[in-house]
Short mmCIF file of C-alpha atoms in Angstrom, two decimals:
data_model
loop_
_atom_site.label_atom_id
_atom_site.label_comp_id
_atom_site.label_asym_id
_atom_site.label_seq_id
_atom_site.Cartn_x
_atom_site.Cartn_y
_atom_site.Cartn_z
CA UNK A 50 0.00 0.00 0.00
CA UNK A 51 1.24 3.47 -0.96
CA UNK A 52 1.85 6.42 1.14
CA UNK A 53 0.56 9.40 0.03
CA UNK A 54 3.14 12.27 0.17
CA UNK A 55 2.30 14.61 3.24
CA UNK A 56 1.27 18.28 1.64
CA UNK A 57 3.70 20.68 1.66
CA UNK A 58 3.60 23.16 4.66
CA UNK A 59 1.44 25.98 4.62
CA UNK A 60 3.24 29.10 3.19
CA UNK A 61 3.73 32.02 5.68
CA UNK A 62 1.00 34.24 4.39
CA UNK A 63 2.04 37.06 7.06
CA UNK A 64 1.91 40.14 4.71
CA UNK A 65 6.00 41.55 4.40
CA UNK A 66 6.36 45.28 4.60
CA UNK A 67 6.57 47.51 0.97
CA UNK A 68 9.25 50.30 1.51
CA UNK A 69 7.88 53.75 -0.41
CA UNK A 70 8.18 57.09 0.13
CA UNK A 71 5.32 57.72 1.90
CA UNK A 72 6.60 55.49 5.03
CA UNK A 73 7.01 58.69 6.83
CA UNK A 74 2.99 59.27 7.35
CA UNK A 75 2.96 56.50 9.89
CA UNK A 76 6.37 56.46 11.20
CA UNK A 77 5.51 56.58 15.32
CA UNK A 78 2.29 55.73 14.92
CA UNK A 79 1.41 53.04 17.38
CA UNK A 80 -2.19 54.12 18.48
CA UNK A 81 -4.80 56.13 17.10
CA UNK A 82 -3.96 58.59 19.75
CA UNK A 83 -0.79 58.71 17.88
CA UNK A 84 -2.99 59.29 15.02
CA UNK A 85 -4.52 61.69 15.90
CA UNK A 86 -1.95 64.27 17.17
CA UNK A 87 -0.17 63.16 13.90
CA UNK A 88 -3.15 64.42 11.59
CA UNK A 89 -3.65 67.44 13.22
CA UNK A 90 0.03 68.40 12.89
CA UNK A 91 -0.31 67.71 9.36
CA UNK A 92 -3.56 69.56 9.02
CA UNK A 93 -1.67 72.52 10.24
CA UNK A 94 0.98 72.42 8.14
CA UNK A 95 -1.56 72.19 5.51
CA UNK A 96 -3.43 75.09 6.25
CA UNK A 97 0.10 77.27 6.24
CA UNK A 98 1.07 76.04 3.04
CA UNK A 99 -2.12 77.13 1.53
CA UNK A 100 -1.67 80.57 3.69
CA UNK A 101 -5.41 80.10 5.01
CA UNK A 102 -3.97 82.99 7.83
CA UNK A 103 -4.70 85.53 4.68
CA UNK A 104 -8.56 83.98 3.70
CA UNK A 105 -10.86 86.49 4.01
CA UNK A 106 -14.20 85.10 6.20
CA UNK A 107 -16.72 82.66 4.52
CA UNK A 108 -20.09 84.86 3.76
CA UNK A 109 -22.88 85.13 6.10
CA UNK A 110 -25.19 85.40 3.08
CA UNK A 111 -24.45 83.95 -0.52
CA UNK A 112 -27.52 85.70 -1.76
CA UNK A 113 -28.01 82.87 -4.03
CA UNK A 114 -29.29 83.87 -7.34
CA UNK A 115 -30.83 81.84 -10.29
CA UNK A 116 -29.86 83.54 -13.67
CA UNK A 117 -30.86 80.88 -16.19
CA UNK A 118 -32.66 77.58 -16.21
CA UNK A 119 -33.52 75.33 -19.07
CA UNK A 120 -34.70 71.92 -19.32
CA UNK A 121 -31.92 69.18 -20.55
CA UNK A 122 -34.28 65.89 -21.00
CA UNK A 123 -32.99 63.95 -18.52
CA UNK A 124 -32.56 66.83 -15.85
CA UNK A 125 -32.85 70.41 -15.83
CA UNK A 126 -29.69 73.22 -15.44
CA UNK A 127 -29.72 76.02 -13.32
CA UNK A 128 -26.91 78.77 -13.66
CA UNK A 129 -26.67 80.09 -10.85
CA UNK A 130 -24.39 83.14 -8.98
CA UNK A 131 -23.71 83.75 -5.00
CA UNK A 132 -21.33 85.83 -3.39
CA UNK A 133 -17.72 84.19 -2.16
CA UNK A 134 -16.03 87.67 -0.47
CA UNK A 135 -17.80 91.18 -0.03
CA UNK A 136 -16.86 92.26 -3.82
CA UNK A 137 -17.04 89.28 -5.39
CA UNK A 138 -19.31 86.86 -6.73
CA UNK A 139 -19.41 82.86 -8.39
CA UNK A 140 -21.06 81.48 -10.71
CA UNK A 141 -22.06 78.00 -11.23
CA UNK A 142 -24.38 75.42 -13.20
CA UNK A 143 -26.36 72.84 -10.68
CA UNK A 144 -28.26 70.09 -11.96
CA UNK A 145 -30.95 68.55 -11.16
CA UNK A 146 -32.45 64.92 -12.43
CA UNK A 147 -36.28 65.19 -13.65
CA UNK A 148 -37.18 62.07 -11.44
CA UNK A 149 -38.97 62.50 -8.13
CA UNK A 150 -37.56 63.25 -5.24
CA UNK A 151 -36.59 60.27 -2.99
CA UNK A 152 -37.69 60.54 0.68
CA UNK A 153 -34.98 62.89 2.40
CA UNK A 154 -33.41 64.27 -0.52
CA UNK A 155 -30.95 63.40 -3.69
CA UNK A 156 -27.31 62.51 -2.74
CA UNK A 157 -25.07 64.82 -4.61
CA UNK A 158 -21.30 65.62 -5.90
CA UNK A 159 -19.60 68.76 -5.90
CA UNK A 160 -17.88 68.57 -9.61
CA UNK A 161 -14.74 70.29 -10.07
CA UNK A 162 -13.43 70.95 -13.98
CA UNK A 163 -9.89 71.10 -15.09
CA UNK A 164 -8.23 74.12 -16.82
CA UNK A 165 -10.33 74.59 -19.82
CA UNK A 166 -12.59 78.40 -19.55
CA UNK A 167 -15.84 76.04 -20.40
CA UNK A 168 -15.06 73.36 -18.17
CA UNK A 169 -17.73 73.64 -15.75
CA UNK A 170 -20.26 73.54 -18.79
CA UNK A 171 -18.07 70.59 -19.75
CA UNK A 172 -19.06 68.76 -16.76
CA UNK A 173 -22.62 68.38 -18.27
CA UNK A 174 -22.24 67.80 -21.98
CA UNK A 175 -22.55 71.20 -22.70
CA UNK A 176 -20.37 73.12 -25.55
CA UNK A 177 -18.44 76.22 -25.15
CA UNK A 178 -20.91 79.07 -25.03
CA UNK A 179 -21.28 81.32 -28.04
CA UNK A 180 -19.16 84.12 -26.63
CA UNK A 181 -16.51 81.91 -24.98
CA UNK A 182 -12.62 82.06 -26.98
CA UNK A 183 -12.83 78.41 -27.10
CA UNK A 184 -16.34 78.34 -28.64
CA UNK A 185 -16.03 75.96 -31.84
CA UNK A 186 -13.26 73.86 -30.47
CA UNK A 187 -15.23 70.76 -29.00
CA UNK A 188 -18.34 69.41 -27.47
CA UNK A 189 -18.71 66.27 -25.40
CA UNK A 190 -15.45 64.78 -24.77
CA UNK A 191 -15.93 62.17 -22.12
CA UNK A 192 -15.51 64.67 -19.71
CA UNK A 193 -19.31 65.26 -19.02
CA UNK A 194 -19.10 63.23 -15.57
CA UNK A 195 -21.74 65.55 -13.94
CA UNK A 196 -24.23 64.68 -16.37
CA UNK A 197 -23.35 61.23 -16.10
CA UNK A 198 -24.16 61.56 -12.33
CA UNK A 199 -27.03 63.00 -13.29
CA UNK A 200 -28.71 60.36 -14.90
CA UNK A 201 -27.67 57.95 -12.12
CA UNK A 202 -30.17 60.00 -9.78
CA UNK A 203 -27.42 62.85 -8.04
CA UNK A 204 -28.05 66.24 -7.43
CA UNK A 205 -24.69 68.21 -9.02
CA UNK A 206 -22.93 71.28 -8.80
CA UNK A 207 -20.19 72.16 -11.29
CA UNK A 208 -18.50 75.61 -10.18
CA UNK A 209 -16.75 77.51 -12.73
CA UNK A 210 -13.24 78.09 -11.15
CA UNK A 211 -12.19 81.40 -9.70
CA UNK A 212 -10.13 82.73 -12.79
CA UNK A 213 -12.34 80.84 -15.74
CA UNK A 214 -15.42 81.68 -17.48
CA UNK A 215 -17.61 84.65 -16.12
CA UNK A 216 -14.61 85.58 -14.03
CA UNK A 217 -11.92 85.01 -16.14
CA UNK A 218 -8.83 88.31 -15.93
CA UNK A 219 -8.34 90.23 -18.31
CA UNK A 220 -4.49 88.88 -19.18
CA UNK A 221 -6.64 85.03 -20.12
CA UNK A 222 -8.12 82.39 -18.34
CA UNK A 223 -6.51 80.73 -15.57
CA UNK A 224 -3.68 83.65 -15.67
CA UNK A 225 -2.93 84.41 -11.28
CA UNK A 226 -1.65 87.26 -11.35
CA UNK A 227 -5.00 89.83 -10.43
CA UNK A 228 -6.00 87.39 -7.68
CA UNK A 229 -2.33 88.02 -6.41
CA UNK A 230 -2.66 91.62 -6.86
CA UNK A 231 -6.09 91.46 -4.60
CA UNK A 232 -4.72 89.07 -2.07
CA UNK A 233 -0.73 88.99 -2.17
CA UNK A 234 -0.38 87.12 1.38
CA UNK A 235 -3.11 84.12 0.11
CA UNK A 236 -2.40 81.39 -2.95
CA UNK A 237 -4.20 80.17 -5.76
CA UNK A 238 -4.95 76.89 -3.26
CA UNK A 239 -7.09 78.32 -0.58
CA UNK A 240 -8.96 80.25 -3.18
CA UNK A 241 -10.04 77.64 -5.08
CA UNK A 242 -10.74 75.92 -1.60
CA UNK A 243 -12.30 78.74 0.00
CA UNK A 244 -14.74 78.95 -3.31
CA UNK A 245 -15.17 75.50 -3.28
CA UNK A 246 -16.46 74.65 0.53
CA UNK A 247 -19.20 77.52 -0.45
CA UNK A 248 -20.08 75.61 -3.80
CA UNK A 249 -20.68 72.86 -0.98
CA UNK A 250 -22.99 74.91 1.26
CA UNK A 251 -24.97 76.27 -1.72
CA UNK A 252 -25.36 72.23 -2.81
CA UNK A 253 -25.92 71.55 0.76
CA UNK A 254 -28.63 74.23 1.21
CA UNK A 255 -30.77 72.59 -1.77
CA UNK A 256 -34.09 71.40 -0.81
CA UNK A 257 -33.54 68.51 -3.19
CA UNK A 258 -30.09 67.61 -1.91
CA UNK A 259 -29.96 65.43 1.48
CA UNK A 260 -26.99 66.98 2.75
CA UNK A 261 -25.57 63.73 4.62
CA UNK A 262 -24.92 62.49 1.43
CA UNK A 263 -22.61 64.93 -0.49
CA UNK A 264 -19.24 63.76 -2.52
CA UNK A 265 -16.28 65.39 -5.02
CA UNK A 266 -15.47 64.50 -7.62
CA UNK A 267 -13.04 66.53 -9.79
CA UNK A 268 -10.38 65.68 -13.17
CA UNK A 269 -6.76 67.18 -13.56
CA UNK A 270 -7.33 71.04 -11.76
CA UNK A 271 -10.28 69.50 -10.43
CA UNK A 272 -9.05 66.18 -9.09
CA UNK A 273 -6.52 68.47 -6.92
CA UNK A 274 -9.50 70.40 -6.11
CA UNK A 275 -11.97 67.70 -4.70
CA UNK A 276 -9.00 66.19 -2.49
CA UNK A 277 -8.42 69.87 -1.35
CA UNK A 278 -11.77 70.10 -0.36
CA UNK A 279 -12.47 66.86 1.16
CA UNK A 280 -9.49 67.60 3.25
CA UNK A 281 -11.63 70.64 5.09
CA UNK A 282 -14.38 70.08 4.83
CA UNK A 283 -16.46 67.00 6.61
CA UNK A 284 -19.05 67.58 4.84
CA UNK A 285 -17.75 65.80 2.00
CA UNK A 286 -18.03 61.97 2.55
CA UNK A 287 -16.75 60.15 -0.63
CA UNK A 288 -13.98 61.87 -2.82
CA UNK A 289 -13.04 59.95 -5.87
CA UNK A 290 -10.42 62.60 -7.95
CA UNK A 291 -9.28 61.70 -11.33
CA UNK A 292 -5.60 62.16 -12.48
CA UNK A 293 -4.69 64.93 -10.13
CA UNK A 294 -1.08 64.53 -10.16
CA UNK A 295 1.80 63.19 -8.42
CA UNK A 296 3.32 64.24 -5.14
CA UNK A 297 5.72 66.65 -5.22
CA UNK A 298 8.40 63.98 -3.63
CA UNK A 299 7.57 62.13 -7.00
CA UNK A 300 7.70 64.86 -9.26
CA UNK A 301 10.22 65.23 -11.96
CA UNK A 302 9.34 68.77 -12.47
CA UNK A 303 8.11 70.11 -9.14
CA UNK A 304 8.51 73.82 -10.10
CA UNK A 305 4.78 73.27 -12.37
CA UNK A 306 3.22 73.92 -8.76
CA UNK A 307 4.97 77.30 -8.13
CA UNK A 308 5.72 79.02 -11.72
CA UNK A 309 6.90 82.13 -11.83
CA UNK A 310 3.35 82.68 -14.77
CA UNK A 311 -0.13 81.83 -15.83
CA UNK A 312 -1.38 79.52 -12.60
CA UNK A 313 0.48 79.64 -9.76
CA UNK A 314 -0.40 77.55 -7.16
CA UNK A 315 2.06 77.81 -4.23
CA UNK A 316 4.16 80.84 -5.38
CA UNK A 317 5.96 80.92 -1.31
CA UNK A 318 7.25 77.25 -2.59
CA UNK A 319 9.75 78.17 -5.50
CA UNK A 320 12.57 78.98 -3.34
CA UNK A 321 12.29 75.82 -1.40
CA UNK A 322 11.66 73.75 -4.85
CA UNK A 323 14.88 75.77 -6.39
CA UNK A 324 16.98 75.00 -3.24
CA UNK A 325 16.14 71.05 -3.41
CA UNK A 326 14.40 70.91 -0.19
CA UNK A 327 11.02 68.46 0.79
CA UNK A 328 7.66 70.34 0.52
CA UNK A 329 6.43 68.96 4.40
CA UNK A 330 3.21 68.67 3.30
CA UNK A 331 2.76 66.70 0.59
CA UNK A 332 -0.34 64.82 -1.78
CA UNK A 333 -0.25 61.65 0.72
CA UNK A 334 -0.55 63.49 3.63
CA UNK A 335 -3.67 65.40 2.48
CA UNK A 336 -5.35 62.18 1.06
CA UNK A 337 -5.08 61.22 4.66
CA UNK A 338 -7.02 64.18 6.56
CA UNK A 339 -9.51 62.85 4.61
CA UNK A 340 -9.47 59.07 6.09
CA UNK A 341 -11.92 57.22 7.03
CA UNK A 342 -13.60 58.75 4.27
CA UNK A 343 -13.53 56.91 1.08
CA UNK A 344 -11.36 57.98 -1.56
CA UNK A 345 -10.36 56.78 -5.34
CA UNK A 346 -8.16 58.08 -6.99
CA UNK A 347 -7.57 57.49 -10.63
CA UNK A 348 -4.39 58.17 -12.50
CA UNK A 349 -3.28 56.79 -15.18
CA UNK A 350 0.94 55.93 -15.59
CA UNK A 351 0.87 58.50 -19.07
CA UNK A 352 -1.00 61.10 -17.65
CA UNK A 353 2.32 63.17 -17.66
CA UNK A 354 3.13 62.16 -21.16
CA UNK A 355 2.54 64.90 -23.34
CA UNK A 356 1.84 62.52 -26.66
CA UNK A 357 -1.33 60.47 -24.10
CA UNK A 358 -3.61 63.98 -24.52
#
């Protein structure tokens, strides 16, 4: 009679540790006391890189206005304006799906565009508008994700960033240098932040929304943006950014977040990128104020390549 042959042992499945260069977020950390200190520290440092010291005071009253509203088949558009400081106001198109209200209110997603002048219309399928620079140079691209929420039954508001669109500066679209002229001590950052947490409360504040269940969602510009926001903002409880870029640790070519031209984002970081030193606050680190939140982040490995666009 034959012996069968024993199985082998069972493999050590104990998971082995993958060095990166993000080890530093949880080096100390033995408790979520630990934790916590650890994220506030980095929340700090986060709210000094993006100078939040100079933000002027979120408004007391947005004065939310409708300008336009049409009817888009599937859901209806309103374009909307509301004040973000004391001499300046937004603009921005919500939508709204043409089904009936469920019992406490649509979820919703804050939609953030990336640096085209139309992109908020872009958001929702919509073309450049008739007296827009770009108007004639596309339509639809597969960039239309607030419609596409749309149809899947969310409420949506698509801001149209700070220096774009109805507020774009004289010198172009997405050209810094009058915000930095207005506010030399703030950046570009907690701007677009500051506008974006009120694009939030004006979603939040929609009898159709049910404001427990708000998300961001955001691509290039706006993938930065929604992970900016979702960082301050709890009201945000699911961020999923698409290819918002690589952390400045990672980054070939750091100096694209504080140019000396056209968008600056951190303009106090160019000395420290010119002298070689570590940015201490960094894309992982703000990706983690926003734990135990869910977040996705999509980026593809030749979003950098200029020949992929």
């Amino acid at each position: 009679m034959e012996i069968p042959e024993q199985p082998a042992p069972h493999p050590d499945w104990t998971p082995k540790p993958i060095p990166t260069s993000w080890d530093d977020l949880l080096e100390g950390i033995h408790t979520p006391e630990d934790w916590a200190r650890r994220r506030q520290t980095i929340k700090e440092r986060f709210l000094t890189l993006i100078r939040n010291r100079a933000a002027p005071a979120l408004p007391g009253d947005l004065n939310l206005a409708i300008e336009k509203e049409w009817d888009a088949g599937d859901f209806r558009i309103q374009y909307v304006s509301y004040q973000v400081e004391a001499d300046e106001r937004a603009h921005a198109y919500i939508g709204i799906p043409n089904t009936v209200r469920p019992e406490g209110g649509f979820p919703a997603v804050v939609c953030l565009h990336g640096t085209t002048n139309w992109g908020a219309r872009r958001t929702l399928g919509l073309p450049p508008a008739p007296d827009d620079p770009e108007a004639g140079k596309g339509g639809v691209d597969g960039k239309d994700f607030a419609r596409q929420l749309l149809r899947r039954g969310y409420v949506t508001i698509s801001p149209e960033h700070f220096c774009s669109a109805a507020r774009a500066p004289a010198e172009g679209p997405y050209q810094t240098a009058g915000f930095y002229r207005k506010h030399p001590e703030w950046s570009a950052v907690g701007k677009y932040i500051h506008d974006s947490r009120i694009a939030c409360t004006v979603l939040a504040g929609l009898d159709s929304v049910d404001a427990s269940r708000i998300g961001a969602t955001g691509h290039s510009l706006g993938g930065h943006g929604c992970i900016w926001l979702a960082a301050v903002d709890e009201r945000v409880h699911c961020v999923v950014p698409s290819c918002p870029g690589s952390t400045f640790r990672e980054n070939p070519e750091p100096l694209h977040w504080s140019r000396d031209h056209w968008y600056i984002y951190f303009p106090q970081l160019r000395r420290e990128f010119l002298a070689g030193k570590t940015v201490q606050c960094d894309f992982h680190e703000w990706m983690a104020l926003i734990a135990p939140r869910p977040l996705l982040e999509r980026f593809a490995l030749n979003d950098g390549d200029p020949a992929s666009q």
